[in-house]
Amino acid sequence: MEIKKAYLSMIKAFPGGWDAMAAALGMSRDALENRIYERKGQSVLVETALQMQAFSGTTHFAEAVAQGSGGVFLKLPSGGDHDREELLDKFNELYAELGDLSTRFKESVADGEIDKREREGLTDAGQHIHRTVQELLTLTFQIYCRRDRAADQN
């Protein structure tokens, strides 16, 4: 996800859209648009982007930064009571995503070439798989690993 697309997605996810997001940030809609579309030498500060992300209840900005850096953003499951059924659900999600990647791959290489759209689709599918694997491992460790005794003492 590109940074600008992330901004637009966060605005769309915020109840009331552009006008409400601008007001929440303490600026006019024009001021927000100028920053998003980089008019008049303006741009969105990282702090503003993080605030937009918090207001929208999304992780779009973090995802865009991670992807732009050649990585993947992963929001890990929070600590708490997780069970083996959740772990099974995560394994099933991973299997489905692997099937999706396999299907996309087969369709993408059918003509002997991967175009830009196909590459984006394969990349997205791969990033979903990375996220799911990390979530699966986090759940596994939360369910099956003993807590660190030092953490219990604090």
CSV table of N, CA and C in Angstrom, one decimal:
chain,number,residue,atom,x,y,z
A,1,MET,N,0.9,-1.2,0.0
A,1,MET,CA,0.0,0.0,0.0
A,1,MET,C,0.9,1.2,0.0
A,2,GLU,N,0.7,2.1,-0.9
A,2,GLU,CA,1.4,3.4,-1.0
A,2,GLU,C,1.0,4.3,0.2
A,3,ILE,N,1.9,5.2,0.6
A,3,ILE,CA,1.6,6.1,1.7
A,3,ILE,C,0.3,6.9,1.4
A,4,LYS,N,0.2,7.5,0.2
A,4,LYS,CA,-1.0,8.3,-0.1
A,4,LYS,C,-2.2,7.5,0.0
A,5,LYS,N,-2.2,6.3,-0.5
A,5,LYS,CA,-3.4,5.4,-0.4
A,5,LYS,C,-3.7,5.1,1.0
A,6,ALA,N,-2.7,5.0,1.8
A,6,ALA,CA,-2.9,4.7,3.3
A,6,ALA,C,-3.6,5.9,3.9
A,7,TYR,N,-3.2,7.1,3.6
A,7,TYR,CA,-3.8,8.3,4.1
A,7,TYR,C,-5.3,8.3,3.7
A,8,LEU,N,-5.6,8.1,2.4
A,8,LEU,CA,-6.9,8.1,1.9
A,8,LEU,C,-7.8,7.0,2.6
A,9,SER,N,-7.2,5.8,2.8
A,9,SER,CA,-7.9,4.7,3.4
A,9,SER,C,-8.2,5.1,4.9
A,10,MET,N,-7.3,5.7,5.6
A,10,MET,CA,-7.6,6.1,7.0
A,10,MET,C,-8.7,7.1,7.0
A,11,ILE,N,-8.7,8.1,6.1
A,11,ILE,CA,-9.7,9.1,6.1
A,11,ILE,C,-11.1,8.4,5.8
A,12,LYS,N,-11.1,7.5,4.9
A,12,LYS,CA,-12.3,6.8,4.5
A,12,LYS,C,-12.8,6.0,5.7
A,13,ALA,N,-11.9,5.4,6.5
A,13,ALA,CA,-12.3,4.6,7.6
A,13,ALA,C,-12.8,5.4,8.8
A,14,PHE,N,-12.5,6.7,8.8
A,14,PHE,CA,-12.9,7.5,10.0
A,14,PHE,C,-14.3,8.0,9.8
A,15,PRO,N,-15.2,7.8,10.8
A,15,PRO,CA,-16.6,8.2,10.6
A,15,PRO,C,-16.7,9.7,10.3
A,16,GLY,N,-17.3,10.1,9.2
A,16,GLY,CA,-17.4,11.4,8.8
A,16,GLY,C,-16.4,11.8,7.7
A,17,GLY,N,-15.5,11.0,7.4
A,17,GLY,CA,-14.6,11.2,6.3
A,17,GLY,C,-13.7,12.4,6.5
A,18,TRP,N,-13.5,13.1,5.3
A,18,TRP,CA,-12.5,14.2,5.2
A,18,TRP,C,-12.8,15.3,6.3
A,19,ASP,N,-14.0,15.8,6.3
A,19,ASP,CA,-14.4,16.9,7.2
A,19,ASP,C,-14.1,16.5,8.7
A,20,ALA,N,-14.6,15.3,9.1
A,20,ALA,CA,-14.4,14.9,10.5
A,20,ALA,C,-12.9,14.6,10.8
A,21,MET,N,-12.2,14.0,9.9
A,21,MET,CA,-10.7,13.8,10.2
A,21,MET,C,-10.0,15.1,10.3
A,22,ALA,N,-10.3,16.1,9.4
A,22,ALA,CA,-9.6,17.4,9.5
A,22,ALA,C,-9.9,18.0,10.8
A,23,ALA,N,-11.2,18.0,11.2
A,23,ALA,CA,-11.6,18.6,12.5
A,23,ALA,C,-10.9,17.9,13.7
A,24,ALA,N,-10.8,16.6,13.6
A,24,ALA,CA,-10.2,15.8,14.7
A,24,ALA,C,-8.7,16.2,14.8
A,25,LEU,N,-8.1,16.5,13.7
A,25,LEU,CA,-6.7,16.9,13.6
A,25,LEU,C,-6.4,18.4,13.9
A,26,GLY,N,-7.6,19.1,14.0
A,26,GLY,CA,-7.5,20.6,14.4
A,26,GLY,C,-7.1,21.4,13.2
A,27,MET,N,-7.5,21.0,12.0
A,27,MET,CA,-7.2,21.8,10.8
A,27,MET,C,-8.4,21.8,9.9
A,28,SER,N,-8.4,22.6,8.9
A,28,SER,CA,-9.5,22.7,7.9
A,28,SER,C,-9.3,21.5,6.9
A,29,ARG,N,-10.4,21.3,6.2
A,29,ARG,CA,-10.4,20.2,5.2
A,29,ARG,C,-9.3,20.6,4.1
A,30,ASP,N,-9.3,21.9,3.7
A,30,ASP,CA,-8.3,22.4,2.7
A,30,ASP,C,-6.9,22.1,3.2
A,31,ALA,N,-6.7,22.4,4.5
A,31,ALA,CA,-5.3,22.2,5.0
A,31,ALA,C,-4.9,20.7,4.9
A,32,LEU,N,-5.9,19.8,5.3
A,32,LEU,CA,-5.7,18.4,5.2
A,32,LEU,C,-5.4,17.9,3.8
A,33,GLU,N,-6.3,18.4,2.9
A,33,GLU,CA,-6.1,18.0,1.5
A,33,GLU,C,-4.8,18.5,0.9
A,34,ASN,N,-4.3,19.7,1.3
A,34,ASN,CA,-3.1,20.2,0.8
A,34,ASN,C,-1.9,19.3,1.3
A,35,ARG,N,-2.0,18.8,2.5
A,35,ARG,CA,-1.0,17.9,3.0
A,35,ARG,C,-1.0,16.5,2.4
A,36,ILE,N,-2.2,16.0,2.2
A,36,ILE,CA,-2.3,14.6,1.6
A,36,ILE,C,-1.8,14.7,0.2
A,37,TYR,N,-2.2,15.7,-0.6
A,37,TYR,CA,-1.9,15.8,-2.0
A,37,TYR,C,-0.6,16.6,-2.3
A,38,GLU,N,0.1,16.9,-1.2
A,38,GLU,CA,1.4,17.6,-1.2
A,38,GLU,C,1.3,18.9,-2.1
A,39,ARG,N,0.3,19.7,-1.8
A,39,ARG,CA,0.2,21.0,-2.5
A,39,ARG,C,0.9,22.0,-1.8
A,40,LYS,N,1.4,23.0,-2.5
A,40,LYS,CA,2.0,24.2,-1.9
A,40,LYS,C,3.2,23.8,-1.0
A,41,GLY,N,3.9,22.8,-1.3
A,41,GLY,CA,5.0,22.4,-0.6
A,41,GLY,C,4.7,21.7,0.8
A,42,GLN,N,3.5,21.4,1.0
A,42,GLN,CA,3.1,20.8,2.3
A,42,GLN,C,3.1,19.3,2.2
A,43,SER,N,3.2,18.6,3.3
A,43,SER,CA,3.1,17.2,3.4
A,43,SER,C,2.6,16.8,4.8
A,44,VAL,N,2.3,15.5,4.9
A,44,VAL,CA,1.8,15.0,6.2
A,44,VAL,C,3.0,14.7,7.1
A,45,LEU,N,3.0,15.2,8.3
A,45,LEU,CA,4.1,14.8,9.2
A,45,LEU,C,3.8,13.4,9.7
A,46,VAL,N,4.8,12.7,10.1
A,46,VAL,CA,4.7,11.4,10.7
A,46,VAL,C,3.8,11.4,11.9
A,47,GLU,N,3.9,12.4,12.7
A,47,GLU,CA,3.0,12.5,13.9
A,47,GLU,C,1.6,12.6,13.5
A,48,THR,N,1.3,13.4,12.4
A,48,THR,CA,-0.1,13.5,12.0
A,48,THR,C,-0.6,12.2,11.4
A,49,ALA,N,0.3,11.5,10.6
A,49,ALA,CA,-0.1,10.2,10.0
A,49,ALA,C,-0.4,9.2,11.1
A,50,LEU,N,0.4,9.2,12.2
A,50,LEU,CA,0.1,8.3,13.3
A,50,LEU,C,-1.2,8.6,14.0
A,51,GLN,N,-1.5,9.9,14.1
A,51,GLN,CA,-2.7,10.3,14.8
A,51,GLN,C,-3.9,9.9,13.9
A,52,MET,N,-3.8,10.1,12.6
A,52,MET,CA,-4.8,9.7,11.7
A,52,MET,C,-5.1,8.1,11.8
A,53,GLN,N,-4.0,7.4,11.9
A,53,GLN,CA,-4.1,6.0,12.1
A,53,GLN,C,-4.8,5.6,13.4
A,54,ALA,N,-4.4,6.3,14.5
A,54,ALA,CA,-5.1,6.0,15.7
A,54,ALA,C,-6.6,6.4,15.7
A,55,PHE,N,-6.9,7.6,15.1
A,55,PHE,CA,-8.3,8.0,15.0
A,55,PHE,C,-9.1,7.0,14.1
A,56,SER,N,-8.5,6.5,13.1
A,56,SER,CA,-9.3,5.6,12.2
A,56,SER,C,-9.3,4.2,12.6
A,57,GLY,N,-8.5,3.9,13.7
A,57,GLY,CA,-8.6,2.5,14.2
A,57,GLY,C,-8.0,1.5,13.2
A,58,THR,N,-7.1,1.9,12.4
A,58,THR,CA,-6.5,1.1,11.4
A,58,THR,C,-5.0,0.9,11.6
A,59,THR,N,-4.3,0.2,10.7
A,59,THR,CA,-2.9,0.1,10.7
A,59,THR,C,-2.3,0.4,9.3
A,60,HIS,N,-3.1,1.2,8.6
A,60,HIS,CA,-2.8,1.4,7.2
A,60,HIS,C,-1.4,2.2,7.0
A,61,PHE,N,-1.1,3.1,7.8
A,61,PHE,CA,0.1,3.9,7.7
A,61,PHE,C,1.3,2.9,8.0
A,62,ALA,N,1.2,2.2,9.1
A,62,ALA,CA,2.3,1.2,9.4
A,62,ALA,C,2.5,0.2,8.3
A,63,GLU,N,1.4,-0.3,7.7
A,63,GLU,CA,1.5,-1.2,6.6
A,63,GLU,C,2.2,-0.6,5.4
A,64,ALA,N,1.9,0.6,5.1
A,64,ALA,CA,2.5,1.3,4.0
A,64,ALA,C,4.0,1.6,4.2
A,65,VAL,N,4.3,2.0,5.4
A,65,VAL,CA,5.7,2.2,5.7
A,65,VAL,C,6.5,0.9,5.6
A,66,ALA,N,5.9,-0.1,6.2
A,66,ALA,CA,6.6,-1.4,6.2
A,66,ALA,C,6.8,-1.9,4.7
A,67,GLN,N,5.7,-1.9,3.9
A,67,GLN,CA,5.8,-2.3,2.6
A,67,GLN,C,6.8,-1.5,1.8
A,68,GLY,N,6.8,-0.2,2.0
A,68,GLY,CA,7.7,0.7,1.3
A,68,GLY,C,9.2,0.5,1.6
A,69,SER,N,9.4,-0.2,2.8
A,69,SER,CA,10.7,-0.5,3.3
A,69,SER,C,11.1,-1.9,2.9
A,70,GLY,N,10.2,-2.6,2.2
A,70,GLY,CA,10.5,-3.9,1.8
A,70,GLY,C,10.2,-5.0,2.8
A,71,GLY,N,9.3,-4.6,3.8
A,71,GLY,CA,8.9,-5.5,4.8
A,71,GLY,C,7.4,-5.6,4.9
A,72,VAL,N,7.0,-6.2,6.0
A,72,VAL,CA,5.6,-6.4,6.2
A,72,VAL,C,5.3,-6.0,7.7
A,73,PHE,N,4.2,-5.2,7.8
A,73,PHE,CA,3.7,-4.8,9.2
A,73,PHE,C,2.9,-6.0,9.7
A,74,LEU,N,3.1,-6.3,11.0
A,74,LEU,CA,2.4,-7.3,11.6
A,74,LEU,C,1.9,-6.9,13.0
A,75,LYS,N,0.6,-6.8,13.1
A,75,LYS,CA,0.0,-6.5,14.4
A,75,LYS,C,-0.2,-7.8,15.1
A,76,LEU,N,0.6,-8.0,16.1
A,76,LEU,CA,0.5,-9.3,16.8
A,76,LEU,C,-0.7,-9.4,17.7
A,77,PRO,N,-1.2,-10.6,17.9
A,77,PRO,CA,-2.3,-10.8,18.9
A,77,PRO,C,-1.8,-10.4,20.2
A,78,SER,N,-2.7,-9.7,21.0
A,78,SER,CA,-2.3,-9.3,22.3
A,78,SER,C,-2.2,-10.4,23.2
A,79,GLY,N,-1.5,-10.2,24.3
A,79,GLY,CA,-1.5,-11.3,25.3
A,79,GLY,C,-2.9,-11.5,25.9
A,80,GLY,N,-3.0,-12.6,26.5
A,80,GLY,CA,-4.3,-12.9,27.0
A,80,GLY,C,-4.6,-14.4,26.9
A,81,ASP,N,-5.8,-14.7,27.1
A,81,ASP,CA,-6.2,-16.1,27.0
A,81,ASP,C,-6.6,-16.5,25.6
A,82,HIS,N,-5.7,-17.3,25.0
A,82,HIS,CA,-5.9,-17.8,23.7
A,82,HIS,C,-6.0,-19.3,23.8
A,83,ASP,N,-6.7,-19.9,22.9
A,83,ASP,CA,-6.9,-21.4,23.0
A,83,ASP,C,-6.4,-22.1,21.8
A,84,ARG,N,-6.4,-23.4,21.8
A,84,ARG,CA,-6.0,-24.2,20.7
A,84,ARG,C,-6.9,-24.1,19.5
A,85,GLU,N,-8.1,-23.8,19.7
A,85,GLU,CA,-9.1,-23.6,18.6
A,85,GLU,C,-8.7,-22.3,17.8
A,86,GLU,N,-8.2,-21.3,18.5
A,86,GLU,CA,-7.7,-20.1,17.8
A,86,GLU,C,-6.5,-20.5,16.9
A,87,LEU,N,-5.7,-21.3,17.5
A,87,LEU,CA,-4.5,-21.7,16.7
A,87,LEU,C,-4.9,-22.5,15.5
A,88,LEU,N,-5.8,-23.4,15.7
A,88,LEU,CA,-6.3,-24.2,14.5
A,88,LEU,C,-6.9,-23.3,13.5
A,89,ASP,N,-7.7,-22.3,13.9
A,89,ASP,CA,-8.2,-21.3,13.0
A,89,ASP,C,-7.1,-20.6,12.2
A,90,LYS,N,-6.1,-20.3,12.9
A,90,LYS,CA,-4.9,-19.6,12.2
A,90,LYS,C,-4.3,-20.5,11.2
A,91,PHE,N,-4.1,-21.8,11.6
A,91,PHE,CA,-3.5,-22.7,10.6
A,91,PHE,C,-4.4,-22.8,9.4
A,92,ASN,N,-5.7,-22.9,9.6
A,92,ASN,CA,-6.7,-23.0,8.4
A,92,ASN,C,-6.6,-21.7,7.6
A,93,GLU,N,-6.5,-20.6,8.2
A,93,GLU,CA,-6.3,-19.3,7.5
A,93,GLU,C,-5.0,-19.4,6.6
A,94,LEU,N,-3.9,-19.9,7.2
A,94,LEU,CA,-2.7,-20.0,6.4
A,94,LEU,C,-2.8,-20.9,5.2
A,95,TYR,N,-3.5,-22.1,5.4
A,95,TYR,CA,-3.7,-23.0,4.3
A,95,TYR,C,-4.5,-22.4,3.2
A,96,ALA,N,-5.5,-21.6,3.6
A,96,ALA,CA,-6.3,-20.9,2.6
A,96,ALA,C,-5.5,-19.9,1.8
A,97,GLU,N,-4.7,-19.2,2.5
A,97,GLU,CA,-3.8,-18.1,1.9
A,97,GLU,C,-2.8,-18.8,1.0
A,98,LEU,N,-2.2,-19.9,1.4
A,98,LEU,CA,-1.3,-20.7,0.5
A,98,LEU,C,-2.0,-21.1,-0.8
A,99,GLY,N,-3.3,-21.6,-0.6
A,99,GLY,CA,-4.1,-21.9,-1.8
A,99,GLY,C,-4.3,-20.7,-2.7
A,100,ASP,N,-4.6,-19.6,-2.1
A,100,ASP,CA,-4.8,-18.4,-2.9
A,100,ASP,C,-3.5,-18.0,-3.7
A,101,LEU,N,-2.3,-18.1,-3.0
A,101,LEU,CA,-1.1,-17.8,-3.6
A,101,LEU,C,-0.8,-18.8,-4.8
A,102,SER,N,-1.1,-20.0,-4.6
A,102,SER,CA,-0.9,-21.0,-5.6
A,102,SER,C,-1.8,-20.7,-6.8
A,103,THR,N,-3.0,-20.4,-6.6
A,103,THR,CA,-4.0,-20.1,-7.7
A,103,THR,C,-3.5,-18.8,-8.4
A,104,ARG,N,-3.1,-17.8,-7.7
A,104,ARG,CA,-2.6,-16.5,-8.3
A,104,ARG,C,-1.4,-16.8,-9.2
A,105,PHE,N,-0.5,-17.7,-8.6
A,105,PHE,CA,0.8,-18.0,-9.3
A,105,PHE,C,0.4,-18.7,-10.6
A,106,LYS,N,-0.4,-19.7,-10.6
A,106,LYS,CA,-0.8,-20.4,-11.8
A,106,LYS,C,-1.4,-19.5,-12.8
A,107,GLU,N,-2.3,-18.6,-12.4
A,107,GLU,CA,-2.9,-17.7,-13.4
A,107,GLU,C,-1.9,-16.7,-13.9
A,108,SER,N,-1.0,-16.2,-13.0
A,108,SER,CA,0.0,-15.2,-13.4
A,108,SER,C,1.0,-15.7,-14.4
A,109,VAL,N,1.4,-16.9,-14.3
A,109,VAL,CA,2.4,-17.4,-15.2
A,109,VAL,C,1.9,-18.2,-16.4
A,110,ALA,N,0.6,-18.2,-16.6
A,110,ALA,CA,-0.1,-19.0,-17.7
A,110,ALA,C,0.4,-18.5,-19.0
A,111,ASP,N,0.6,-17.2,-19.1
A,111,ASP,CA,1.1,-16.6,-20.4
A,111,ASP,C,2.6,-16.4,-20.5
A,112,GLY,N,3.3,-17.0,-19.5
A,112,GLY,CA,4.7,-16.9,-19.5
A,112,GLY,C,5.3,-15.6,-19.0
A,113,GLU,N,4.5,-14.7,-18.5
A,113,GLU,CA,5.0,-13.4,-18.0
A,113,GLU,C,4.1,-13.0,-16.9
A,114,ILE,N,4.7,-12.3,-15.9
A,114,ILE,CA,4.0,-11.7,-14.8
A,114,ILE,C,4.0,-10.2,-15.0
A,115,ASP,N,2.8,-9.6,-15.2
A,115,ASP,CA,2.7,-8.2,-15.4
A,115,ASP,C,2.6,-7.4,-14.1
A,116,LYS,N,2.5,-6.1,-14.1
A,116,LYS,CA,2.5,-5.3,-12.9
A,116,LYS,C,1.3,-5.7,-12.0
A,117,ARG,N,0.1,-5.8,-12.5
A,117,ARG,CA,-1.0,-6.1,-11.7
A,117,ARG,C,-0.9,-7.5,-11.0
A,118,GLU,N,-0.4,-8.5,-11.8
A,118,GLU,CA,-0.2,-9.8,-11.3
A,118,GLU,C,0.9,-9.8,-10.2
A,119,ARG,N,2.0,-9.0,-10.4
A,119,ARG,CA,3.0,-8.9,-9.4
A,119,ARG,C,2.5,-8.4,-8.1
A,120,GLU,N,1.7,-7.3,-8.2
A,120,GLU,CA,1.1,-6.8,-7.0
A,120,GLU,C,0.2,-7.8,-6.3
A,121,GLY,N,-0.5,-8.5,-7.0
A,121,GLY,CA,-1.4,-9.6,-6.4
A,121,GLY,C,-0.6,-10.6,-5.7
A,122,LEU,N,0.5,-11.1,-6.4
A,122,LEU,CA,1.3,-12.1,-5.8
A,122,LEU,C,2.0,-11.6,-4.5
A,123,THR,N,2.5,-10.3,-4.6
A,123,THR,CA,3.1,-9.7,-3.4
A,123,THR,C,2.2,-9.5,-2.3
A,124,ASP,N,1.0,-9.1,-2.6
A,124,ASP,CA,0.0,-9.0,-1.5
A,124,ASP,C,-0.3,-10.3,-0.9
A,125,ALA,N,-0.5,-11.4,-1.7
A,125,ALA,CA,-0.8,-12.7,-1.1
A,125,ALA,C,0.4,-13.2,-0.3
A,126,GLY,N,1.6,-12.9,-0.7
A,126,GLY,CA,2.8,-13.3,0.1
A,126,GLY,C,2.9,-12.5,1.4
A,127,GLN,N,2.5,-11.3,1.4
A,127,GLN,CA,2.5,-10.5,2.6
A,127,GLN,C,1.5,-11.0,3.6
A,128,HIS,N,0.3,-11.4,3.1
A,128,HIS,CA,-0.7,-12.0,4.0
A,128,HIS,C,-0.2,-13.2,4.6
A,129,ILE,N,0.5,-14.0,3.8
A,129,ILE,CA,1.1,-15.3,4.4
A,129,ILE,C,2.1,-15.0,5.5
A,130,HIS,N,3.0,-14.0,5.2
A,130,HIS,CA,4.0,-13.6,6.2
A,130,HIS,C,3.3,-13.2,7.5
A,131,ARG,N,2.3,-12.4,7.4
A,131,ARG,CA,1.5,-11.9,8.6
A,131,ARG,C,0.9,-13.1,9.3
A,132,THR,N,0.3,-14.0,8.6
A,132,THR,CA,-0.4,-15.1,9.2
A,132,THR,C,0.6,-16.0,9.9
A,133,VAL,N,1.7,-16.3,9.3
A,133,VAL,CA,2.7,-17.1,9.9
A,133,VAL,C,3.2,-16.5,11.3
A,134,GLN,N,3.5,-15.2,11.3
A,134,GLN,CA,3.9,-14.6,12.5
A,134,GLN,C,2.8,-14.6,13.6
A,135,GLU,N,1.6,-14.4,13.1
A,135,GLU,CA,0.5,-14.4,14.1
A,135,GLU,C,0.3,-15.8,14.7
A,136,LEU,N,0.5,-16.8,13.8
A,136,LEU,CA,0.4,-18.2,14.2
A,136,LEU,C,1.5,-18.5,15.2
A,137,LEU,N,2.7,-18.1,15.0
A,137,LEU,CA,3.8,-18.3,15.9
A,137,LEU,C,3.6,-17.6,17.2
A,138,THR,N,3.1,-16.4,17.2
A,138,THR,CA,2.8,-15.6,18.4
A,138,THR,C,1.8,-16.4,19.2
A,139,LEU,N,0.7,-16.8,18.6
A,139,LEU,CA,-0.3,-17.6,19.3
A,139,LEU,C,0.2,-18.8,19.9
A,140,THR,N,1.0,-19.5,19.1
A,140,THR,CA,1.7,-20.8,19.6
A,140,THR,C,2.5,-20.5,20.9
A,141,PHE,N,3.3,-19.5,20.8
A,141,PHE,CA,4.1,-19.2,22.0
A,141,PHE,C,3.3,-18.8,23.2
A,142,GLN,N,2.3,-18.0,22.9
A,142,GLN,CA,1.4,-17.6,24.0
A,142,GLN,C,0.7,-18.7,24.7
A,143,ILE,N,0.3,-19.7,23.9
A,143,ILE,CA,-0.4,-20.9,24.4
A,143,ILE,C,0.5,-21.9,25.0
A,144,TYR,N,1.7,-22.2,24.4
A,144,TYR,CA,2.5,-23.3,24.8
A,144,TYR,C,3.8,-23.0,25.6
A,145,CYS,N,4.2,-21.7,25.6
A,145,CYS,CA,5.4,-21.4,26.3
A,145,CYS,C,5.1,-21.0,27.7
A,146,ARG,N,6.0,-21.4,28.6
A,146,ARG,CA,5.9,-20.9,30.0
A,146,ARG,C,6.2,-19.5,30.1
A,147,ARG,N,5.6,-18.8,30.9
A,147,ARG,CA,5.9,-17.4,31.1
A,147,ARG,C,7.3,-17.2,31.7
A,148,ASP,N,7.9,-16.1,31.3
A,148,ASP,CA,9.2,-15.8,31.8
A,148,ASP,C,9.1,-15.5,33.3
A,149,ARG,N,9.9,-16.2,34.1
A,149,ARG,CA,9.7,-16.0,35.5
A,149,ARG,C,10.1,-14.6,36.0
A,150,ALA,N,11.0,-14.0,35.3
A,150,ALA,CA,11.3,-12.6,35.6
A,150,ALA,C,10.1,-11.6,35.4
A,151,ALA,N,9.4,-11.9,34.3
A,151,ALA,CA,8.2,-11.1,34.0
A,151,ALA,C,7.2,-11.3,35.0
A,152,ASP,N,7.0,-12.5,35.6
A,152,ASP,CA,6.0,-12.8,36.6
A,152,ASP,C,6.4,-12.1,37.9
A,153,GLN,N,7.6,-11.8,38.2
A,153,GLN,CA,8.0,-11.2,39.4
A,153,GLN,C,7.8,-9.7,39.4
A,154,ASN,N,7.7,-9.1,38.2
A,154,ASN,CA,7.5,-7.7,38.1
A,154,ASN,C,6.1,-7.3,38.2
